[in-house]
Amino acid sequence: MNTMHMMRVIARKEITNIRRNKGLLVAGLYVGGLFGVLNVLLSGHVSAMNNTVFSTALLVGVFVGYSFSGQVFLREKREKVIETLLCTPLSLKAIWLGKVVGATVPAYLFSLLSVSLVILVSNRITPSLLLPSIPVLIHVFGVVPVFIASTISAIGLGQFLLGMRENKIMGFLIVGLLLPFMYPSILGGLVRGEMGSVVSWLDVGSCLIAAVLLLAFTTYASRYLNKEKIVTTLLAD
Amino acid sequence: MKVIEVYKLTKMLKERPVLNGVTFDVEKGEIFGYLGPNGAGKTTTLRILLGLLKPTSGKALVFGKALGDNEDLRRRVGVLLANDGLYERLSAYENLGYYAQLYAVSDRDEKIRNLLDFVGLLDRQHEPVGNFSKGMKRRLALARSMIHDPDVLFFDEPSAGLDPEAQKMVRELILRLAREKGRTVFLNSHNLDDVQRVCSKVAILQHGEIKAYDTVENLRRKVRTPAVEIVLTDDNEADQALTLVQSLAYVSQCEREGVRIIAMMEEENIATLLSALTKEGVKITEVKSVTTSLEDTYLKVIKHAEGRR
């Protein structure tokens, strides 16, 4: 069976499911929209736009991606729908990867939405045309989707491997880690803007390395993923 | 030809034995009933057969192989688990369409429509499953389990939550699958009436061990307690009749419920019993031998096994 085709089938179903979940979409719009606009307005410096785009794209993508992975991985496990899917001729890896793609695509779209808002609002409050720098464009269109996908694959793996109680703890930890990062990133943008610093190739490269390292770790950890682990953790709570 | 083979199957979960040396097999075209009280290990057996859990020891094979590592073999298996496994935000059509794609079914549209029509959901095919009643979801899940025309079907409580009409539909469907299409059906159920009507062979599981395993008829015969029911015409004669029946040497036990007297005795003594009663002037409306249902058999097996623990 064509694994790529099956992954696409799963991803398409997950995207449809997310598209029809109004609560999730509203949460995504809230995080993506509000965070993007707030970032610009609070920093107040148009020279900080590149910095704001840099951090907003990442944080919104990861935050929204986390909430989508809850629908794609955790909910399906909690409601035991996953058991029927595990009985199909698909490999566990194809199921996992299909779900990662299914959560990454809409999360990335929300990330792009917030980036668009940052650029739009920045241009509204300045008379001259502001465009993102080349490293920032490479970051948004090259690094961010990889970063979101690697984060979602790690979160999804954790949600599959852990019991429901452990998943709750993981959820608190992720939100607890992301939130303090989101607001200092606004302040960071402000400070860096004032100092006139710009997003460098080093920043972009560091993000890419972080994403690749996370992906490597997740790929390594995925060897512990098996059907029995999913089913027994589903029975545990 | 053996389609399902389970041999000395043992499973430990959290260091607790859930299955202990379970052995049975199911032939091609057979409808096999797997019975047992809650927590007996029925679903664990099913999960091992489906490759969702690995056995601690022993074998659980479908078509001679373990399903867990065999993706192609899983294509020949249809599954309806206790959970419907449906996506509430997708429509009935989309749910079937999704699984039809996963099983690489050809002529998807036609098959989906036929199945939806068969389970009586064609007119609601575009509605989100979240709007459906429990019975409708169960019927849709049943349709989903057959979308790829599997050779063997594993049903876990297929008629749970269904109204009597839908239960009848499920029974007829199972019978048709086995008789007309030669499909093998593994039926995990609490509904003893369903099992008695459709299953050719049953196994009764308790505390992870098989306590009985045979055809329904043989099992009933094995645990049968011969009994005769006497319905009297006149309630006033009941006490006199009861005393008389109790005094007969071939009656081991006897009880009265209104005008009905149940005597534990062999059928062959009915004529002698009748003549003894009529001699005393007792008027009788009806005499019949009491049949043992699968429910009686099941309860006796479980009670007997409980007593031996």
Coordinates of C-alpha atoms in Angstrom, one line a residue:
Chain A
M1 CA 0.0 0.0 0.0
N2 CA 1.3 3.5 -0.8
T3 CA 2.2 5.0 2.5
M4 CA 2.4 8.5 1.2
H5 CA -1.2 8.2 -0.2
M6 CA -2.5 6.8 3.1
M7 CA -0.7 9.6 5.0
R8 CA -2.5 12.1 2.7
V9 CA -5.9 10.4 3.4
I10 CA -5.3 10.7 7.1
A11 CA -4.1 14.2 6.9
R12 CA -7.1 15.3 4.9
K13 CA -9.5 13.8 7.4
E14 CA -7.7 15.5 10.3
I15 CA -7.8 18.9 8.5
T16 CA -11.6 18.4 7.8
N17 CA -12.1 17.5 11.5
I18 CA -10.2 20.6 12.6
R19 CA -12.0 22.8 10.0
R20 CA -15.3 21.7 11.5
N21 CA -14.3 22.3 15.1
K22 CA -15.5 25.9 15.7
G23 CA -14.0 26.0 19.2
L24 CA -10.5 25.1 17.9
L25 CA -10.8 27.6 15.1
V26 CA -11.8 30.5 17.4
A27 CA -9.0 29.6 19.8
G28 CA -6.5 29.6 16.8
L29 CA -7.8 33.0 15.5
Y30 CA -7.6 34.4 19.0
V31 CA -4.0 33.3 19.6
G32 CA -2.9 34.1 16.0
G33 CA -4.7 37.3 15.6
L34 CA -4.5 38.9 19.0
F35 CA -0.9 37.9 19.6
G36 CA 0.2 39.1 16.2
V37 CA -1.5 42.5 16.5
L38 CA -0.5 42.9 20.2
N39 CA 3.1 42.2 19.4
V40 CA 3.3 45.1 17.0
L41 CA 1.3 47.6 19.0
L42 CA 3.1 46.9 22.2
S43 CA 6.6 47.1 20.7
G44 CA 5.6 50.3 19.0
H45 CA 8.7 50.3 16.9
V46 CA 8.3 49.5 13.3
S47 CA 12.0 48.7 13.1
A48 CA 11.1 45.7 15.4
M49 CA 8.8 44.2 12.7
N50 CA 11.3 41.6 11.6
N51 CA 11.9 40.5 15.2
T52 CA 8.1 40.4 15.8
V53 CA 7.5 38.3 12.7
F54 CA 10.3 36.0 13.7
S55 CA 9.0 35.2 17.1
T56 CA 5.2 35.4 16.3
A57 CA 5.5 32.9 13.4
L58 CA 7.1 30.4 15.7
L59 CA 5.1 30.8 18.9
V60 CA 1.7 31.1 17.2
G61 CA 2.5 28.0 15.1
V62 CA 3.6 26.0 18.1
F63 CA 0.8 27.1 20.4
V64 CA -2.0 26.5 17.8
G65 CA -0.2 23.3 16.7
Y66 CA -0.4 22.1 20.3
S67 CA -4.1 22.7 20.6
F68 CA -4.7 20.9 17.2
S69 CA -2.6 17.9 18.3
G70 CA -5.0 17.6 21.3
Q71 CA -7.8 17.1 18.8
V72 CA -5.8 14.9 16.4
F73 CA -4.0 12.6 18.8
L74 CA -5.3 12.9 22.3
R75 CA -9.1 13.2 21.7
E76 CA -9.0 10.2 19.3
K77 CA -7.2 8.2 22.0
R78 CA -9.4 9.4 24.9
E79 CA -12.6 8.5 22.9
K80 CA -11.0 5.1 21.9
V81 CA -11.6 5.8 18.2
I82 CA -7.9 5.1 17.7
E83 CA -8.4 1.3 18.3
T84 CA -10.5 0.9 15.2
L85 CA -7.9 2.9 13.2
L86 CA -5.1 0.6 14.5
C87 CA -7.0 -2.4 13.1
T88 CA -6.7 -1.0 9.5
P89 CA -3.9 -2.2 7.2
L90 CA -1.9 1.0 8.0
S91 CA 1.4 1.0 9.8
L92 CA 1.5 2.9 13.1
K93 CA 4.1 5.2 11.5
A94 CA 1.8 6.1 8.6
I95 CA -1.0 6.9 11.1
W96 CA 1.3 9.0 13.2
L97 CA 2.9 10.9 10.3
G98 CA -0.5 11.5 8.7
K99 CA -1.8 13.0 11.9
V100 CA 1.3 15.2 12.2
V101 CA 0.8 16.6 8.7
G102 CA -2.9 17.0 9.4
A103 CA -2.2 19.2 12.4
T104 CA 0.8 21.0 11.0
V105 CA -0.9 22.3 7.8
P106 CA -3.7 24.3 9.6
A107 CA -1.3 25.3 12.5
Y108 CA 1.1 26.8 9.9
L109 CA -1.8 28.6 8.1
F110 CA -2.6 30.3 11.5
S111 CA 1.1 31.1 11.9
L112 CA 1.0 32.8 8.4
L113 CA -2.2 34.6 9.3
S114 CA -0.5 36.1 12.4
V115 CA 2.6 37.0 10.4
S116 CA 0.4 38.7 7.8
L117 CA -1.3 40.7 10.6
V118 CA 2.0 41.8 12.0
I119 CA 3.1 43.0 8.6
L120 CA -0.2 44.7 7.8
V121 CA -0.5 46.5 11.2
S122 CA 3.2 47.5 11.0
N123 CA 2.6 49.1 7.6
R124 CA -0.5 50.8 8.9
I125 CA 1.4 52.7 11.6
T126 CA 4.3 53.8 9.4
P127 CA 4.2 55.9 6.3
S128 CA 6.9 53.9 4.4
L129 CA 6.6 50.4 3.1
L130 CA 7.9 47.8 5.4
L131 CA 8.9 44.4 4.1
P132 CA 10.4 41.4 6.0
S133 CA 14.1 40.8 5.4
I134 CA 15.4 37.8 3.5
P135 CA 16.4 35.8 6.6
V136 CA 12.9 36.4 8.1
L137 CA 11.3 35.3 4.8
I138 CA 13.4 32.1 4.8
H139 CA 12.5 31.7 8.4
V140 CA 8.7 32.0 7.8
F141 CA 8.5 29.9 4.7
G142 CA 11.3 27.4 5.4
V143 CA 12.1 27.0 9.0
V144 CA 8.7 27.6 10.7
P145 CA 6.8 24.8 9.0
V146 CA 9.6 22.4 9.9
F147 CA 9.7 23.7 13.5
I148 CA 5.9 23.3 13.9
A149 CA 5.9 19.8 12.4
S150 CA 8.8 18.7 14.7
T151 CA 7.0 20.1 17.7
I152 CA 3.7 18.5 16.8
S153 CA 5.4 15.2 16.1
A154 CA 7.0 15.3 19.5
I155 CA 3.8 16.3 21.3
G156 CA 1.8 13.7 19.3
L157 CA 4.2 11.0 20.2
G158 CA 4.0 12.0 23.9
Q159 CA 0.2 12.0 23.7
F160 CA 0.2 8.5 22.1
L161 CA 2.7 7.1 24.6
L162 CA 1.5 8.6 27.8
G163 CA -1.6 7.8 29.9
M164 CA -4.4 10.3 30.2
R165 CA -3.2 11.6 33.6
E166 CA 0.4 12.1 32.3
N167 CA -1.0 13.8 29.2
K168 CA -2.8 16.3 31.4
I169 CA 0.6 17.0 33.2
M170 CA 2.3 17.4 29.8
G171 CA -0.4 19.8 28.7
F172 CA 0.1 22.0 31.8
L173 CA 3.9 21.9 31.2
I174 CA 3.6 22.9 27.5
V175 CA 1.2 25.8 28.2
G176 CA 3.3 26.8 31.2
L177 CA 6.4 26.9 29.1
L178 CA 4.9 28.6 26.1
L179 CA 3.0 31.4 27.9
P180 CA 6.1 32.9 29.6
F181 CA 7.8 32.8 26.2
M182 CA 5.1 34.6 24.4
Y183 CA 5.0 37.8 26.5
P184 CA 8.8 38.2 26.9
S185 CA 9.0 37.8 23.2
I186 CA 7.0 41.0 22.9
L187 CA 9.3 42.7 25.2
G188 CA 12.3 41.1 23.5
G189 CA 11.1 42.6 20.2
L190 CA 10.8 46.0 21.8
V191 CA 14.3 45.9 23.3
R192 CA 15.9 44.5 20.1
G193 CA 13.9 47.1 18.1
E194 CA 15.2 49.9 20.2
M195 CA 18.7 48.6 19.9
G196 CA 18.2 48.4 16.1
S197 CA 19.2 44.7 16.0
V198 CA 17.9 42.6 13.1
V199 CA 17.1 38.9 12.7
S200 CA 20.4 37.3 11.6
W201 CA 21.1 34.2 9.6
L202 CA 22.4 32.8 12.9
D203 CA 18.9 33.2 14.5
V204 CA 17.3 31.5 11.5
G205 CA 20.0 28.7 11.5
S206 CA 19.6 28.2 15.3
C207 CA 15.9 27.7 14.9
L208 CA 16.4 25.2 12.1
I209 CA 19.0 23.3 14.1
A210 CA 16.6 23.2 17.1
A211 CA 13.8 21.8 14.8
V212 CA 16.1 19.2 13.3
L213 CA 17.3 18.1 16.8
L214 CA 13.8 17.8 18.0
L215 CA 12.8 15.8 15.0
A216 CA 15.9 13.5 15.5
F217 CA 14.9 13.0 19.1
T218 CA 11.3 12.3 18.2
T219 CA 12.3 9.8 15.5
Y220 CA 14.6 8.1 18.1
A221 CA 11.8 8.1 20.7
S222 CA 9.3 6.8 18.2
R223 CA 10.9 3.3 18.4
Y224 CA 9.1 3.0 21.8
L225 CA 5.8 3.6 20.1
N226 CA 3.7 0.5 19.5
K227 CA 0.0 -0.5 19.5
E228 CA 0.2 -2.2 22.9
K229 CA 1.6 1.0 24.4
I230 CA -1.3 3.1 23.0
V231 CA -4.0 0.6 24.0
T232 CA -2.7 -0.1 27.5
T233 CA -2.3 3.7 28.3
L234 CA -5.8 4.1 26.9
L235 CA -7.1 1.5 29.4
A236 CA -5.1 2.8 32.3
D237 CA -7.4 5.7 33.2
Chain B
M1 CA -10.1 -24.8 7.4
K2 CA -9.3 -23.0 10.7
V3 CA -9.6 -19.3 10.3
I4 CA -9.0 -18.4 13.9
E5 CA -6.6 -20.4 16.2
V6 CA -6.0 -19.6 19.8
Y7 CA -3.7 -21.9 21.6
K8 CA -2.6 -21.7 25.3
L9 CA -3.0 -18.0 25.2
T10 CA -1.8 -16.2 28.3
K11 CA -1.8 -12.4 28.9
M12 CA -0.5 -10.5 31.9
L13 CA -1.5 -6.9 32.2
K14 CA 0.2 -4.9 35.0
E15 CA 1.5 -8.2 36.4
R16 CA -2.1 -9.5 36.7
P17 CA -3.1 -12.6 34.7
V18 CA -5.9 -11.6 32.4
L19 CA -5.9 -14.7 30.3
N20 CA -4.7 -18.1 31.3
G21 CA -4.1 -20.9 28.8
V22 CA -7.1 -20.0 26.5
T23 CA -7.5 -22.5 23.6
F24 CA -10.1 -22.6 20.9
D25 CA -10.5 -22.4 17.2
V26 CA -13.0 -21.2 14.7
E27 CA -13.6 -22.9 11.3
K28 CA -14.3 -21.1 8.0
G29 CA -17.9 -20.0 7.8
E30 CA -18.6 -20.5 11.4
I31 CA -20.3 -18.0 13.8
F32 CA -18.4 -18.3 17.0
G33 CA -19.9 -16.9 20.2
Y34 CA -17.4 -15.8 22.9
L35 CA -19.2 -15.4 26.2
G36 CA -18.3 -14.5 29.7
P37 CA -19.0 -12.0 32.5
N38 CA -17.5 -8.5 32.6
G39 CA -13.8 -8.7 33.2
A40 CA -13.5 -12.3 32.1
G41 CA -10.9 -11.4 29.5
K42 CA -13.1 -11.4 26.3
T43 CA -12.0 -8.0 25.0
T44 CA -8.4 -8.8 25.8
T45 CA -8.6 -12.0 23.7
L46 CA -10.2 -9.9 20.9
R47 CA -7.5 -7.2 21.2
I48 CA -4.7 -9.9 21.0
L49 CA -6.4 -11.5 18.0
L50 CA -6.6 -8.1 16.3
G51 CA -2.9 -7.4 17.0
L52 CA -3.6 -4.5 19.4
L53 CA -2.0 -6.4 22.3
K54 CA 0.8 -9.0 22.2
P55 CA 0.3 -12.3 24.0
T56 CA 2.5 -13.0 27.0
S57 CA 2.7 -16.6 25.8
G58 CA 0.7 -18.9 23.5
K59 CA -0.7 -18.1 20.1
A60 CA -3.6 -16.1 18.6
L61 CA -3.6 -16.5 14.9
V62 CA -6.0 -15.4 12.1
F63 CA -5.5 -17.3 8.8
G64 CA -2.4 -18.9 10.4
K65 CA -0.6 -15.7 11.2
A66 CA -0.5 -13.0 13.9
L67 CA -2.4 -9.9 12.7
G68 CA -0.2 -7.4 14.5
D69 CA 2.7 -7.4 12.1
N70 CA 0.8 -8.3 9.0
E71 CA -0.7 -5.3 7.2
D72 CA -2.0 -7.2 4.2
L73 CA -3.8 -9.7 6.4
R74 CA -5.5 -6.9 8.3
R75 CA -7.2 -6.1 5.0
R76 CA -9.1 -9.4 5.3
V77 CA -10.5 -8.5 8.7
G78 CA -13.5 -6.4 9.6
V79 CA -13.8 -5.0 13.1
L80 CA -16.6 -3.6 15.2
L81 CA -15.3 -2.8 18.7
A82 CA -17.3 -1.9 21.8
N83 CA -16.5 1.7 20.9
D84 CA -18.1 2.7 17.6
G85 CA -14.9 4.3 16.3
L86 CA -16.7 7.0 14.4
Y87 CA -15.8 10.6 13.8
E88 CA -18.6 12.8 15.1
R89 CA -17.8 15.8 13.0
L90 CA -17.8 13.8 9.8
S91 CA -21.0 12.7 8.0
A92 CA -22.0 9.1 7.8
Y93 CA -20.9 9.1 4.1
E94 CA -17.5 10.7 5.0
N95 CA -16.9 8.2 7.8
L96 CA -17.4 5.2 5.5
G97 CA -15.5 7.0 2.7
Y98 CA -12.5 7.5 5.0
Y99 CA -12.3 3.8 5.9
A100 CA -13.0 2.8 2.3
Q101 CA -9.9 4.8 1.3
L102 CA -7.8 3.3 4.1
Y103 CA -8.8 -0.2 2.9
A104 CA -8.3 0.9 -0.8
V105 CA -11.8 -0.1 -1.7
S106 CA -12.7 0.1 -5.4
D107 CA -16.2 1.4 -6.5
R108 CA -16.3 3.4 -3.2
D109 CA -19.4 5.5 -3.9
E110 CA -21.6 2.5 -4.9
K111 CA -20.4 0.4 -1.9
I112 CA -20.9 3.2 0.6
R113 CA -24.4 3.9 -0.7
N114 CA -25.4 0.2 -0.7
L115 CA -24.2 -0.2 2.9
L116 CA -25.9 3.0 4.1
D117 CA -29.1 1.8 2.4
F118 CA -28.7 -1.6 4.1
V119 CA -28.3 -0.1 7.6
G120 CA -31.2 2.3 6.9
L121 CA -29.1 5.5 7.0
L122 CA -29.0 6.5 3.3
D123 CA -31.4 9.4 3.8
R124 CA -29.2 10.8 6.5
Q125 CA -25.8 10.2 4.8
H126 CA -24.7 13.8 4.8
E127 CA -25.6 14.5 8.5
P128 CA -22.7 14.7 11.0
V129 CA -22.5 11.5 13.0
G130 CA -22.6 13.6 16.2
N131 CA -26.3 14.2 15.5
F132 CA -27.0 10.4 15.4
S133 CA -28.6 8.3 18.2
K134 CA -26.6 5.5 19.8
G135 CA -28.4 2.9 17.7
M136 CA -27.8 4.8 14.5
K137 CA -24.1 5.1 15.3
R138 CA -23.9 1.3 16.0
R139 CA -25.5 0.6 12.6
L140 CA -23.1 2.9 10.9
A141 CA -20.2 1.3 12.7
L142 CA -21.5 -2.1 11.5
A143 CA -21.6 -0.9 7.9
R144 CA -18.0 0.4 8.3
S145 CA -16.8 -3.0 9.5
M146 CA -18.0 -4.4 6.2
I147 CA -16.9 -1.7 3.8
H148 CA -14.0 -3.8 2.4
D149 CA -15.9 -7.0 2.3
P150 CA -13.7 -8.9 4.8
D151 CA -13.3 -12.6 5.1
V152 CA -13.6 -12.6 8.9
L153 CA -15.4 -10.3 11.1
F154 CA -14.8 -9.5 14.8
F155 CA -17.9 -8.1 16.5
D156 CA -17.8 -6.9 20.0
E157 CA -21.3 -6.5 21.3
P158 CA -22.7 -5.6 17.9
S159 CA -26.3 -5.1 19.1
A160 CA -25.5 -3.0 22.1
G161 CA -27.8 0.0 22.2
L162 CA -30.0 -1.2 19.3
D163 CA -33.8 -1.5 19.4
P164 CA -35.3 -4.9 18.9
E165 CA -35.9 -4.3 15.2
A166 CA -32.2 -3.3 14.6
Q167 CA -31.1 -6.3 16.8
K168 CA -33.0 -8.6 14.5
M169 CA -31.4 -6.9 11.5
V170 CA -27.9 -7.5 13.0
R171 CA -28.8 -11.2 13.7
E172 CA -30.0 -11.7 10.1
L173 CA -27.0 -9.9 8.7
I174 CA -24.6 -12.2 10.7
L175 CA -26.4 -15.3 9.5
R176 CA -26.4 -14.1 5.9
L177 CA -22.6 -13.3 6.1
A178 CA -21.9 -16.8 7.3
R179 CA -24.5 -18.8 5.3
E180 CA -24.5 -17.0 2.0
K181 CA -21.0 -15.5 1.8
G182 CA -19.1 -18.1 3.8
R183 CA -17.7 -15.4 6.1
T184 CA -16.4 -16.3 9.5
V185 CA -17.8 -14.3 12.4
F186 CA -16.3 -14.0 15.9
L187 CA -19.0 -12.7 18.2
N188 CA -18.2 -11.3 21.5
S189 CA -21.5 -10.8 23.3
H190 CA -23.5 -10.6 26.4
N191 CA -26.7 -11.0 24.5
L192 CA -27.3 -14.8 25.0
D193 CA -30.5 -14.7 23.0
D194 CA -28.5 -13.4 19.9
V195 CA -25.8 -16.0 20.5
Q196 CA -28.2 -18.9 20.8
R197 CA -30.0 -17.9 17.6
V198 CA -26.9 -17.3 15.4
C199 CA -23.9 -19.1 16.8
S200 CA -22.8 -22.6 15.8
K201 CA -20.1 -22.9 18.5
V202 CA -19.5 -21.0 21.7
A203 CA -16.8 -20.7 24.4
I204 CA -17.6 -19.5 27.9
L205 CA -14.7 -17.6 29.5
Q206 CA -14.4 -16.8 33.2
H207 CA -11.5 -15.4 35.1
G208 CA -9.3 -15.7 32.0
E209 CA -10.0 -19.4 31.5
I210 CA -12.3 -21.3 29.1
K211 CA -14.9 -23.0 31.2
A212 CA -16.9 -24.5 28.4
Y213 CA -16.3 -24.8 24.7
D214 CA -18.6 -26.7 22.3
T215 CA -21.6 -26.3 20.0
V216 CA -24.6 -24.6 21.5
E217 CA -26.6 -27.9 21.3
N218 CA -23.9 -30.0 23.0
L219 CA -23.4 -27.5 25.7
R220 CA -27.1 -27.3 26.4
R221 CA -27.3 -31.1 26.5
K222 CA -24.3 -31.3 28.9
V223 CA -25.7 -29.0 31.5
R224 CA -29.3 -29.9 31.0
T225 CA -31.2 -30.9 34.2
P226 CA -34.2 -33.0 33.0
A227 CA -37.4 -31.4 34.1
V228 CA -41.1 -31.6 33.4
E229 CA -43.7 -28.8 33.8
I230 CA -47.2 -29.8 34.8
V231 CA -50.0 -27.2 34.4
L232 CA -53.0 -27.9 36.5
T233 CA -56.6 -27.0 35.7
D234 CA -57.7 -26.3 39.2
D235 CA -55.6 -24.2 41.7
N236 CA -57.4 -26.0 44.7
E237 CA -55.8 -29.3 43.6
A238 CA -52.3 -27.9 43.5
D239 CA -51.2 -28.8 47.1
Q240 CA -52.5 -32.3 46.7
A241 CA -50.8 -32.7 43.4
L242 CA -47.5 -31.3 44.7
T243 CA -47.5 -33.8 47.7
L244 CA -48.2 -36.7 45.3
V245 CA -45.4 -35.6 42.8
Q246 CA -42.9 -35.2 45.6
S247 CA -43.6 -38.7 46.8
L248 CA -42.7 -40.3 43.5
A249 CA -39.4 -42.1 43.5
Y250 CA -38.2 -40.8 40.1
V251 CA -38.7 -37.1 41.0
S252 CA -35.6 -35.7 42.6
Q253 CA -37.0 -32.2 43.3
C254 CA -40.2 -30.4 42.9
E255 CA -41.6 -26.9 43.2
R256 CA -44.9 -25.1 42.7
E257 CA -45.7 -21.7 41.1
G258 CA -49.5 -21.2 41.2
V259 CA -51.0 -23.9 39.0
R260 CA -47.6 -24.9 37.6
I261 CA -45.5 -27.6 39.1
I262 CA -41.9 -28.2 38.0
A263 CA -40.6 -31.7 38.7
M264 CA -37.0 -32.6 38.2
M265 CA -37.3 -36.0 36.4
E266 CA -36.6 -37.7 33.2
E267 CA -39.0 -37.3 30.3
E268 CA -39.5 -41.0 30.0
N269 CA -41.5 -41.1 33.3
I270 CA -44.1 -38.6 32.1
A271 CA -46.7 -41.4 31.3
T272 CA -46.3 -42.9 34.8
L273 CA -46.6 -39.4 36.4
L274 CA -49.8 -38.7 34.4
S275 CA -51.4 -41.9 35.4
A276 CA -50.6 -41.3 39.1
L277 CA -52.1 -37.8 39.0
T278 CA -55.3 -38.8 37.1
K279 CA -55.8 -41.8 39.4
E280 CA -56.0 -39.3 42.3
G281 CA -58.5 -37.2 40.3
V282 CA -56.1 -34.3 39.6
K283 CA -57.2 -32.4 36.4
I284 CA -54.3 -31.5 34.1
T285 CA -54.2 -28.8 31.3
E286 CA -50.7 -29.4 30.0
V287 CA -47.6 -31.4 30.5
K288 CA -44.3 -30.6 28.8
S289 CA -40.6 -31.1 29.2
V290 CA -38.6 -28.0 30.2
T291 CA -35.9 -27.1 27.6
T292 CA -32.6 -25.7 28.7
S293 CA -31.8 -22.3 27.1
L294 CA -28.3 -21.0 26.5
E295 CA -28.9 -18.6 29.3
D296 CA -29.5 -21.5 31.7
T297 CA -26.4 -23.2 30.4
Y298 CA -24.3 -20.1 30.7
L299 CA -25.4 -19.4 34.2
K300 CA -24.8 -23.0 35.3
V301 CA -21.3 -23.0 33.8
I302 CA -20.4 -19.7 35.5
K303 CA -21.9 -20.8 38.8
H304 CA -20.2 -24.2 38.7
A305 CA -16.8 -22.5 37.9
E306 CA -17.4 -20.0 40.7
G307 CA -18.0 -22.8 43.1
R308 CA -14.7 -24.5 42.2
R309 CA -12.6 -21.5 42.9

